[in-house]
mmCIF file with all atom_site columns, C-alpha atoms in Angstrom:
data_model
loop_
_atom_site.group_PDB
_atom_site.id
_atom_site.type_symbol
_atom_site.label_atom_id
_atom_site.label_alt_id
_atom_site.label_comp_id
_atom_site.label_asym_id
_atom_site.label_entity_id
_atom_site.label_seq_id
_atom_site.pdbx_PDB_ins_code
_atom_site.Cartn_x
_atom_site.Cartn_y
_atom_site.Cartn_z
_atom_site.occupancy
_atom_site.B_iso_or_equiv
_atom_site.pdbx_formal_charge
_atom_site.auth_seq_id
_atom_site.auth_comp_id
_atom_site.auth_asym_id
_atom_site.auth_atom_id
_atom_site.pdbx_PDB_model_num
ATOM 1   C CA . UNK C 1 1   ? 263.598 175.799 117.047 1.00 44.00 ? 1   UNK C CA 1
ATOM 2   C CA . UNK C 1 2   ? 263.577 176.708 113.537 1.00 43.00 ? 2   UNK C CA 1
ATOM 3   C CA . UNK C 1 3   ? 261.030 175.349 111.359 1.00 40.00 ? 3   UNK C CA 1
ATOM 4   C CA . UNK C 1 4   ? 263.155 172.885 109.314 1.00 39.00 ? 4   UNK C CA 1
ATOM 5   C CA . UNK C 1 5   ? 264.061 171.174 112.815 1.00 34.00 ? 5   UNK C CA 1
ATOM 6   C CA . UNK C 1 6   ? 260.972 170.815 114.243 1.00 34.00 ? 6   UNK C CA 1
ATOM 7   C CA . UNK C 1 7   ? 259.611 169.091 110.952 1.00 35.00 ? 7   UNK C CA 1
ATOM 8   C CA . UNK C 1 8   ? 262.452 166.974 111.406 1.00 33.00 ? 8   UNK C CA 1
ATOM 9   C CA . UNK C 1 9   ? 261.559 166.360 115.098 1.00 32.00 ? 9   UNK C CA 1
ATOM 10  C CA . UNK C 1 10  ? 257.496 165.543 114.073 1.00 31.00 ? 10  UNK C CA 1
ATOM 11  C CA . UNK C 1 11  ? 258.524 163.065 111.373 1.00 32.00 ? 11  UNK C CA 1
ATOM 12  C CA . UNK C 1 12  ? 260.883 161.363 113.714 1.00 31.00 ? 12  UNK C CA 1
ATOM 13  C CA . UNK C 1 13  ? 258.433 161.083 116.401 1.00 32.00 ? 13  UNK C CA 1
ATOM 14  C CA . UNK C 1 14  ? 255.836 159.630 114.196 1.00 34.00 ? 14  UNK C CA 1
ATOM 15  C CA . UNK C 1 15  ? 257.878 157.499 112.472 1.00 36.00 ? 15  UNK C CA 1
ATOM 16  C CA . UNK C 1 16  ? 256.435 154.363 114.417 1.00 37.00 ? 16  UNK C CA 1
ATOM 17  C CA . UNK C 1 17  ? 253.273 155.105 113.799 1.00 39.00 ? 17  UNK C CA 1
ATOM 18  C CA . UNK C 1 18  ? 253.612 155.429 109.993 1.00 38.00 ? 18  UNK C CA 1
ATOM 19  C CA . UNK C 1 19  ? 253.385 151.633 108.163 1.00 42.00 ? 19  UNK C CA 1
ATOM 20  C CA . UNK C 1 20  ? 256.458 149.921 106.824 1.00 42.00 ? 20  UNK C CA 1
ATOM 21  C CA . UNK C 1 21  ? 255.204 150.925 103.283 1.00 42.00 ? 21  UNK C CA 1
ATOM 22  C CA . UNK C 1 22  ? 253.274 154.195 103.783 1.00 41.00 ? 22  UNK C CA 1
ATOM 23  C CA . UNK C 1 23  ? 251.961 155.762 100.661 1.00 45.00 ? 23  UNK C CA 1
ATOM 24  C CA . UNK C 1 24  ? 249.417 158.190 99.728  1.00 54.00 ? 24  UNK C CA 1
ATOM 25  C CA . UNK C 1 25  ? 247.412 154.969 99.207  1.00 74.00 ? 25  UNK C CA 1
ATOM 26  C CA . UNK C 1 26  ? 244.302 153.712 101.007 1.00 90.00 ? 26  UNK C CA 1
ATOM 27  C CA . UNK C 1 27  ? 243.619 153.342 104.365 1.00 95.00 ? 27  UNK C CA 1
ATOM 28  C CA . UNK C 1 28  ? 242.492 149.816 105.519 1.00 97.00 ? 28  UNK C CA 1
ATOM 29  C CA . UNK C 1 29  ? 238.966 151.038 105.865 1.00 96.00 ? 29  UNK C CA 1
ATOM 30  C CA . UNK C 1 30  ? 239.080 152.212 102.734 1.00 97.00 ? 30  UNK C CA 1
ATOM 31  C CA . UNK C 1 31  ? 240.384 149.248 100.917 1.00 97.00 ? 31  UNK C CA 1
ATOM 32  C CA . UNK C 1 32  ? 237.295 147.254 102.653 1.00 97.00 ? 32  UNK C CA 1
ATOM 33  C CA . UNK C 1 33  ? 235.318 149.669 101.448 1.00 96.00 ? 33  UNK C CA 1
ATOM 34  C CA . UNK C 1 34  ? 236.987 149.524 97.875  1.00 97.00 ? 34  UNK C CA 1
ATOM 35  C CA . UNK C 1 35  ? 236.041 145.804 98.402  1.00 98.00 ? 35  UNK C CA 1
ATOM 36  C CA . UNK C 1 36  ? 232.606 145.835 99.213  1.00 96.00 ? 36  UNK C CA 1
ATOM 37  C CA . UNK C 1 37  ? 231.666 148.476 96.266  1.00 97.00 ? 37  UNK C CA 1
ATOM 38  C CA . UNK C 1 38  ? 233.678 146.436 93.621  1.00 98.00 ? 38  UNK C CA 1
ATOM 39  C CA . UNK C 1 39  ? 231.209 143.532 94.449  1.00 97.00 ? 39  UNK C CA 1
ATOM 40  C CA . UNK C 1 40  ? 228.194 145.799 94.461  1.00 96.00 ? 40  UNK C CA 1
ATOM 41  C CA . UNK C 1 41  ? 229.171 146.864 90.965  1.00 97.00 ? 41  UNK C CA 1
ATOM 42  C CA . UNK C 1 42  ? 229.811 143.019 89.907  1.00 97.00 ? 42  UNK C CA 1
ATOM 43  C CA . UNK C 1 43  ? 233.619 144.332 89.185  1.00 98.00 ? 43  UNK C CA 1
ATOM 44  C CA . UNK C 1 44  ? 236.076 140.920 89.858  1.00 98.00 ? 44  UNK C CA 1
ATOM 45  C CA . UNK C 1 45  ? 238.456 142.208 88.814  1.00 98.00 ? 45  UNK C CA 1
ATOM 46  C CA . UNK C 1 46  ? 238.619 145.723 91.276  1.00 98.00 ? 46  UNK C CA 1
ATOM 47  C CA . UNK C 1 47  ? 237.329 142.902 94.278  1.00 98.00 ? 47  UNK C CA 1
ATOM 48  C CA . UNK C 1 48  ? 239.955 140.441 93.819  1.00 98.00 ? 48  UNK C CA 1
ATOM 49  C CA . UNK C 1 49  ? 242.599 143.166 93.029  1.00 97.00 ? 49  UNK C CA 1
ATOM 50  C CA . UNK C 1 50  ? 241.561 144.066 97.206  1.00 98.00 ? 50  UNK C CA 1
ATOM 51  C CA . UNK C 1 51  ? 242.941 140.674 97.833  1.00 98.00 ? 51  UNK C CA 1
ATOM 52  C CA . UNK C 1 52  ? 246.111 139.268 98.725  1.00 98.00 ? 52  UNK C CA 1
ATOM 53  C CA . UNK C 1 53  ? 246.828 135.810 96.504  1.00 98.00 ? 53  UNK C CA 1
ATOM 54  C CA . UNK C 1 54  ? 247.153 134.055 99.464  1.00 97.00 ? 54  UNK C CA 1
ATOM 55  C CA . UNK C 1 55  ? 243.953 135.534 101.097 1.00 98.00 ? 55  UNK C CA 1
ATOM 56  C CA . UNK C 1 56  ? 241.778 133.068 103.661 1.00 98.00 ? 56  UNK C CA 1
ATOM 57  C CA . UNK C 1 57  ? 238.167 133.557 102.884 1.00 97.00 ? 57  UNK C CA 1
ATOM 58  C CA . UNK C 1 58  ? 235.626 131.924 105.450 1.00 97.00 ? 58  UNK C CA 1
ATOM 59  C CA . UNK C 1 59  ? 232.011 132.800 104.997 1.00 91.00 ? 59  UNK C CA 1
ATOM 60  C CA . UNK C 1 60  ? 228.803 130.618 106.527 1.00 84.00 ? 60  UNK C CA 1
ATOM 61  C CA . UNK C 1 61  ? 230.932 127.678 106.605 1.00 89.00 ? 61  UNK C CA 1
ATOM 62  C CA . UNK C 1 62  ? 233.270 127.557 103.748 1.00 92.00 ? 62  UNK C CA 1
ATOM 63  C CA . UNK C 1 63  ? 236.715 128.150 103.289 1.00 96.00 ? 63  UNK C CA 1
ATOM 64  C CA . UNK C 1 64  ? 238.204 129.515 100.338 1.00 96.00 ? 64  UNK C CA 1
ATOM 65  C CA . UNK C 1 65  ? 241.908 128.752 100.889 1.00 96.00 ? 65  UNK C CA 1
ATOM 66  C CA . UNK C 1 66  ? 243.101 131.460 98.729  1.00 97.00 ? 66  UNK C CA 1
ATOM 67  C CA . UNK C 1 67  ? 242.284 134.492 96.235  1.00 98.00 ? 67  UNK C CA 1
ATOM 68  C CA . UNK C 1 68  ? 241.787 131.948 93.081  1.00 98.00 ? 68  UNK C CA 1
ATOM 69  C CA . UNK C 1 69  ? 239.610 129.672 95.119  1.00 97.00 ? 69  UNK C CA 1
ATOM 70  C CA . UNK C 1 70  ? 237.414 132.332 95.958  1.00 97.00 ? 70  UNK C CA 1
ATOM 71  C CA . UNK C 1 71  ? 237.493 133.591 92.284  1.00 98.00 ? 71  UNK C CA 1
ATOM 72  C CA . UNK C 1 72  ? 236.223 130.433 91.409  1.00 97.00 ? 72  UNK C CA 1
ATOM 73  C CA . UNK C 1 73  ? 233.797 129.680 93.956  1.00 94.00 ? 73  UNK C CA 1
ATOM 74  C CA . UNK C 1 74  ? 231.482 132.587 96.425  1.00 93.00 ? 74  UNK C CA 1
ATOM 75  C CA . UNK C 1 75  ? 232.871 135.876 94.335  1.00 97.00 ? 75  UNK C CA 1
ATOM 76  C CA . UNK C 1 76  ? 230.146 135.129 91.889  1.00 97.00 ? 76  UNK C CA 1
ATOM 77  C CA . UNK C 1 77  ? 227.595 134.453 94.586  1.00 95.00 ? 77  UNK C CA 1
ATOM 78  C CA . UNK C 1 78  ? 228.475 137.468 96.719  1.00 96.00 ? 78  UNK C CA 1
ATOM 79  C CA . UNK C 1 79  ? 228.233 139.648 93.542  1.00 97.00 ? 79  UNK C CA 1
ATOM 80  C CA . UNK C 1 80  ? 224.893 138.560 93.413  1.00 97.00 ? 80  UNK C CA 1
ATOM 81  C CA . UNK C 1 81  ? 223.912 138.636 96.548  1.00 96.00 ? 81  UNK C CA 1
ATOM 82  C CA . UNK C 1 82  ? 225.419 142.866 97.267  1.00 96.00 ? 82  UNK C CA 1
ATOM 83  C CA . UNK C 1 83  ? 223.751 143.694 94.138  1.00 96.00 ? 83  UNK C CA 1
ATOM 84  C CA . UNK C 1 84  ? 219.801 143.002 95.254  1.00 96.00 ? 84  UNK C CA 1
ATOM 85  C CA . UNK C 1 85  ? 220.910 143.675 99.045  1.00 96.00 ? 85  UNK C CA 1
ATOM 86  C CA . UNK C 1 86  ? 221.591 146.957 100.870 1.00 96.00 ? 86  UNK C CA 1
ATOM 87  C CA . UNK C 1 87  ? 224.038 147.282 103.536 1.00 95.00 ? 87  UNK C CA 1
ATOM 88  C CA . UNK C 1 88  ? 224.166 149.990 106.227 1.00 97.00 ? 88  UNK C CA 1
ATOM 89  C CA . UNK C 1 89  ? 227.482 150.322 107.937 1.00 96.00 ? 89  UNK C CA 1
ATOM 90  C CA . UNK C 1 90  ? 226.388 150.533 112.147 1.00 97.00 ? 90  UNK C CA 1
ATOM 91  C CA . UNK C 1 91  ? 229.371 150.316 113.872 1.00 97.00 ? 91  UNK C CA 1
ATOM 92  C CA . UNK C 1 92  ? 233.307 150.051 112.743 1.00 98.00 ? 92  UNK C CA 1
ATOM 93  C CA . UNK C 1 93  ? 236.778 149.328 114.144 1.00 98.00 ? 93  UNK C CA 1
ATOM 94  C CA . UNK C 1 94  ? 240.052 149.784 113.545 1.00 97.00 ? 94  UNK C CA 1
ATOM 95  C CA . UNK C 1 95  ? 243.173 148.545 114.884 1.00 96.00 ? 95  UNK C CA 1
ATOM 96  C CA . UNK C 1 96  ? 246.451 148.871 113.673 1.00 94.00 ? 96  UNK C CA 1
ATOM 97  C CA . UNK C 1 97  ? 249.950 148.609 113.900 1.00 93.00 ? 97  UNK C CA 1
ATOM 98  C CA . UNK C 1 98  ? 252.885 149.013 111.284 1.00 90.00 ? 98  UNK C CA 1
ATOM 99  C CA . UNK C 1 99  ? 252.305 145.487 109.936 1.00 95.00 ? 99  UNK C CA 1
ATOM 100 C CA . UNK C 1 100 ? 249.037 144.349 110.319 1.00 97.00 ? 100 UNK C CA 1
ATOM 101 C CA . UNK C 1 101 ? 245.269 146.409 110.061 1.00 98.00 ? 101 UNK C CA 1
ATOM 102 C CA . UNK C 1 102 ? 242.337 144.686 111.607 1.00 98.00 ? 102 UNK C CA 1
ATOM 103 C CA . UNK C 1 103 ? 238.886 146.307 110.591 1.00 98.00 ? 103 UNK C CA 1
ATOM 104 C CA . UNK C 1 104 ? 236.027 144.747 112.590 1.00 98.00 ? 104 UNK C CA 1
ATOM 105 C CA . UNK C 1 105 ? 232.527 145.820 111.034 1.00 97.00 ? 105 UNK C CA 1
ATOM 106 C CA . UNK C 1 106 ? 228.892 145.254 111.851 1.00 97.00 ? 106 UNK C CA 1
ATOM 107 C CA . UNK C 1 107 ? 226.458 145.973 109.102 1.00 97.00 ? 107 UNK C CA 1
ATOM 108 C CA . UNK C 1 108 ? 222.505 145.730 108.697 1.00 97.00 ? 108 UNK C CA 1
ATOM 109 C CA . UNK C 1 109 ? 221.716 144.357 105.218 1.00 97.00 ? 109 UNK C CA 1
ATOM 110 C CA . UNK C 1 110 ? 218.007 144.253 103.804 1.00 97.00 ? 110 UNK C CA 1
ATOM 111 C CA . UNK C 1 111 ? 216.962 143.107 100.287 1.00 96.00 ? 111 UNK C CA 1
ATOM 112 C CA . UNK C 1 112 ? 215.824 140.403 98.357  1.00 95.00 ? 112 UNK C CA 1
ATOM 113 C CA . UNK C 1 113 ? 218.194 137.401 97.428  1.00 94.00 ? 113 UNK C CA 1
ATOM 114 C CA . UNK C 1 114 ? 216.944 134.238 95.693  1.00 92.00 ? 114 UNK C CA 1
ATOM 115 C CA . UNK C 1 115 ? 213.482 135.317 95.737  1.00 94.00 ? 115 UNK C CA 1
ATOM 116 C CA . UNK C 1 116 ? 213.590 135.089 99.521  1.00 93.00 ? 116 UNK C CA 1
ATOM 117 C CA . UNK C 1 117 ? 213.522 138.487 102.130 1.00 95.00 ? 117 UNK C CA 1
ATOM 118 C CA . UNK C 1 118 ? 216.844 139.242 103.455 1.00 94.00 ? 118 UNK C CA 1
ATOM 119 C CA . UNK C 1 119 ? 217.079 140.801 106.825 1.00 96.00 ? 119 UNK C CA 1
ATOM 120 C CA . UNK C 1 120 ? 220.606 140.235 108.529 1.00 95.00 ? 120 UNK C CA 1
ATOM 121 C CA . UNK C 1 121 ? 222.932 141.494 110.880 1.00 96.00 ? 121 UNK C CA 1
ATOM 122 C CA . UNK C 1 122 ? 226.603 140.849 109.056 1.00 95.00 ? 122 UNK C CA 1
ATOM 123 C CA . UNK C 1 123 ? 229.772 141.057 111.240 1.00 96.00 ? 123 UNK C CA 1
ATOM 124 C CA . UNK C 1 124 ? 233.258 141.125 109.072 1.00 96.00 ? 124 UNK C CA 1
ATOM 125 C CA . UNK C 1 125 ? 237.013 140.845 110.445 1.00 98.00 ? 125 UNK C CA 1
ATOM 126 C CA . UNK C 1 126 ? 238.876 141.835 107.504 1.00 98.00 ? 126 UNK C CA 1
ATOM 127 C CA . UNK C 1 127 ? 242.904 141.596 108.385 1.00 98.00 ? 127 UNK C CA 1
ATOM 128 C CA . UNK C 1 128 ? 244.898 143.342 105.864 1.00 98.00 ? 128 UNK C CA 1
ATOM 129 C CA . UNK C 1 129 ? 249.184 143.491 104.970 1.00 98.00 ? 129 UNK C CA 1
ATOM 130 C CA . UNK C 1 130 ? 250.987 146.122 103.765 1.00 97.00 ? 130 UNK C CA 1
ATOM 131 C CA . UNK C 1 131 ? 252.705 145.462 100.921 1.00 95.00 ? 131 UNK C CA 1
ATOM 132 C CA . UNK C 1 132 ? 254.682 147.983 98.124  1.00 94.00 ? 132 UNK C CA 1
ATOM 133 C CA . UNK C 1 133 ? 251.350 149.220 96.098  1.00 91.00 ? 133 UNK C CA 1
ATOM 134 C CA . UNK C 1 134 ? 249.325 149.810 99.408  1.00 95.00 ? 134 UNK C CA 1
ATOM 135 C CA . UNK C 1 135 ? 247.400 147.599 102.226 1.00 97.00 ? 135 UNK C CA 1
ATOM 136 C CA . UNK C 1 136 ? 246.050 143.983 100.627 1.00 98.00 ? 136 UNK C CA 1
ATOM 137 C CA . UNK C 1 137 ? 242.983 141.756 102.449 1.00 98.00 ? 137 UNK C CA 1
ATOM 138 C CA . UNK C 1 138 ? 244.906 139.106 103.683 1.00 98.00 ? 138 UNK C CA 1
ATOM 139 C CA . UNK C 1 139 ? 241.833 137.258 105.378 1.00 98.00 ? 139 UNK C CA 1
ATOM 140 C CA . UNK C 1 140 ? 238.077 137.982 105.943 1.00 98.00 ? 140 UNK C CA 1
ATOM 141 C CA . UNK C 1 141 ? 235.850 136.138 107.633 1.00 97.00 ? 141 UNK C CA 1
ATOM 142 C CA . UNK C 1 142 ? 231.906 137.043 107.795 1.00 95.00 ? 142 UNK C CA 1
ATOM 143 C CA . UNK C 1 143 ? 229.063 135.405 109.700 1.00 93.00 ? 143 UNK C CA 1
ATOM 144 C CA . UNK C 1 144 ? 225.529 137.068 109.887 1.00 92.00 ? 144 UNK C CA 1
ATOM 145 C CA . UNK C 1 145 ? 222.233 136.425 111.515 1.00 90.00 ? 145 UNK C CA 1
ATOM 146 C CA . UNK C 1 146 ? 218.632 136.950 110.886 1.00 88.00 ? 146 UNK C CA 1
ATOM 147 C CA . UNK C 1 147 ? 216.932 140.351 112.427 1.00 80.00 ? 147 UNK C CA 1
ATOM 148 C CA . UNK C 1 148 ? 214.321 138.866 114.986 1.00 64.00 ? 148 UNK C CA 1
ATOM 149 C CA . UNK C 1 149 ? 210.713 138.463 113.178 1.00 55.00 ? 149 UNK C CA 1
ATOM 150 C CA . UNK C 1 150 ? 212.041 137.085 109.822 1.00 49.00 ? 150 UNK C CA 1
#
């Protein structure tokens, strides 16, 4: 088989296992990623950019029905909160199909936030959509818990 055909044959075979809108774009780990340094850097703009319009936000109780409600109410807070905390990625996963990315992550974070110690486990399910310009959160939802001895 000549090489023209079998590049034909490769594409076609992973044609299901290429997104409905694959680009050269980000990978759903790194858009979380993308994410999570925009609100280290205090950047709204690049964080909510990450975010679908209609993303569901829930975080220690709250639900922020959408990307403007969450402009408007914990994007300050977590801004705060990554800037005087440290977070240390332990374990990630990834699942995936051609319309939907799930990225399950558990992180240690340490610092100091509102004068108080910070010692947590975070877990994060991030779901993201493809859309044209690359892979958008669609809906996040974190919960953490305090390291034993704090």
């Amino acid at each position: 088989m000549n090489r023209h055909w079998s590049g034909i044959v490769f594409a076609v075979l992973l044609g299901n296992a290429i997104p409905t809108f694959a680009t050269e774009r980000d990978t759903p780990a790194e858009v979380v990623d993308a994410f999570h340094r925009a609100l280290l850097a205090g950047d709204a703009d690049a964080a909510l950019n990450k975010l679908d319009p209609a993303a569901l936000i829930f975080e220690s109780g709250y639900v922020e029905a959408d990307r403007e409600a969450y402009a408007s109410s914990h994007l300050g807070a977590d801004m705060s909160f990554a800037s005087t905390t440290s977070r240390k990625l332990i374990n990630r996963q990834l699942i995936a199909t051609d319309d939907l990315a799930v990225v399950a992550t558990e992180s240690r974070i340490q610092g100091e936030f509102g004068g108080k110690l910070v010692d947590l486990t975070s877990l994060g399910t991030v779901v993201l959509t493809p859309t044209p310009t690359g892979w958008l959160i669609r809906h996040i939802h974190w919960s953490s818990r305090k390291m034993h001895g704090l």
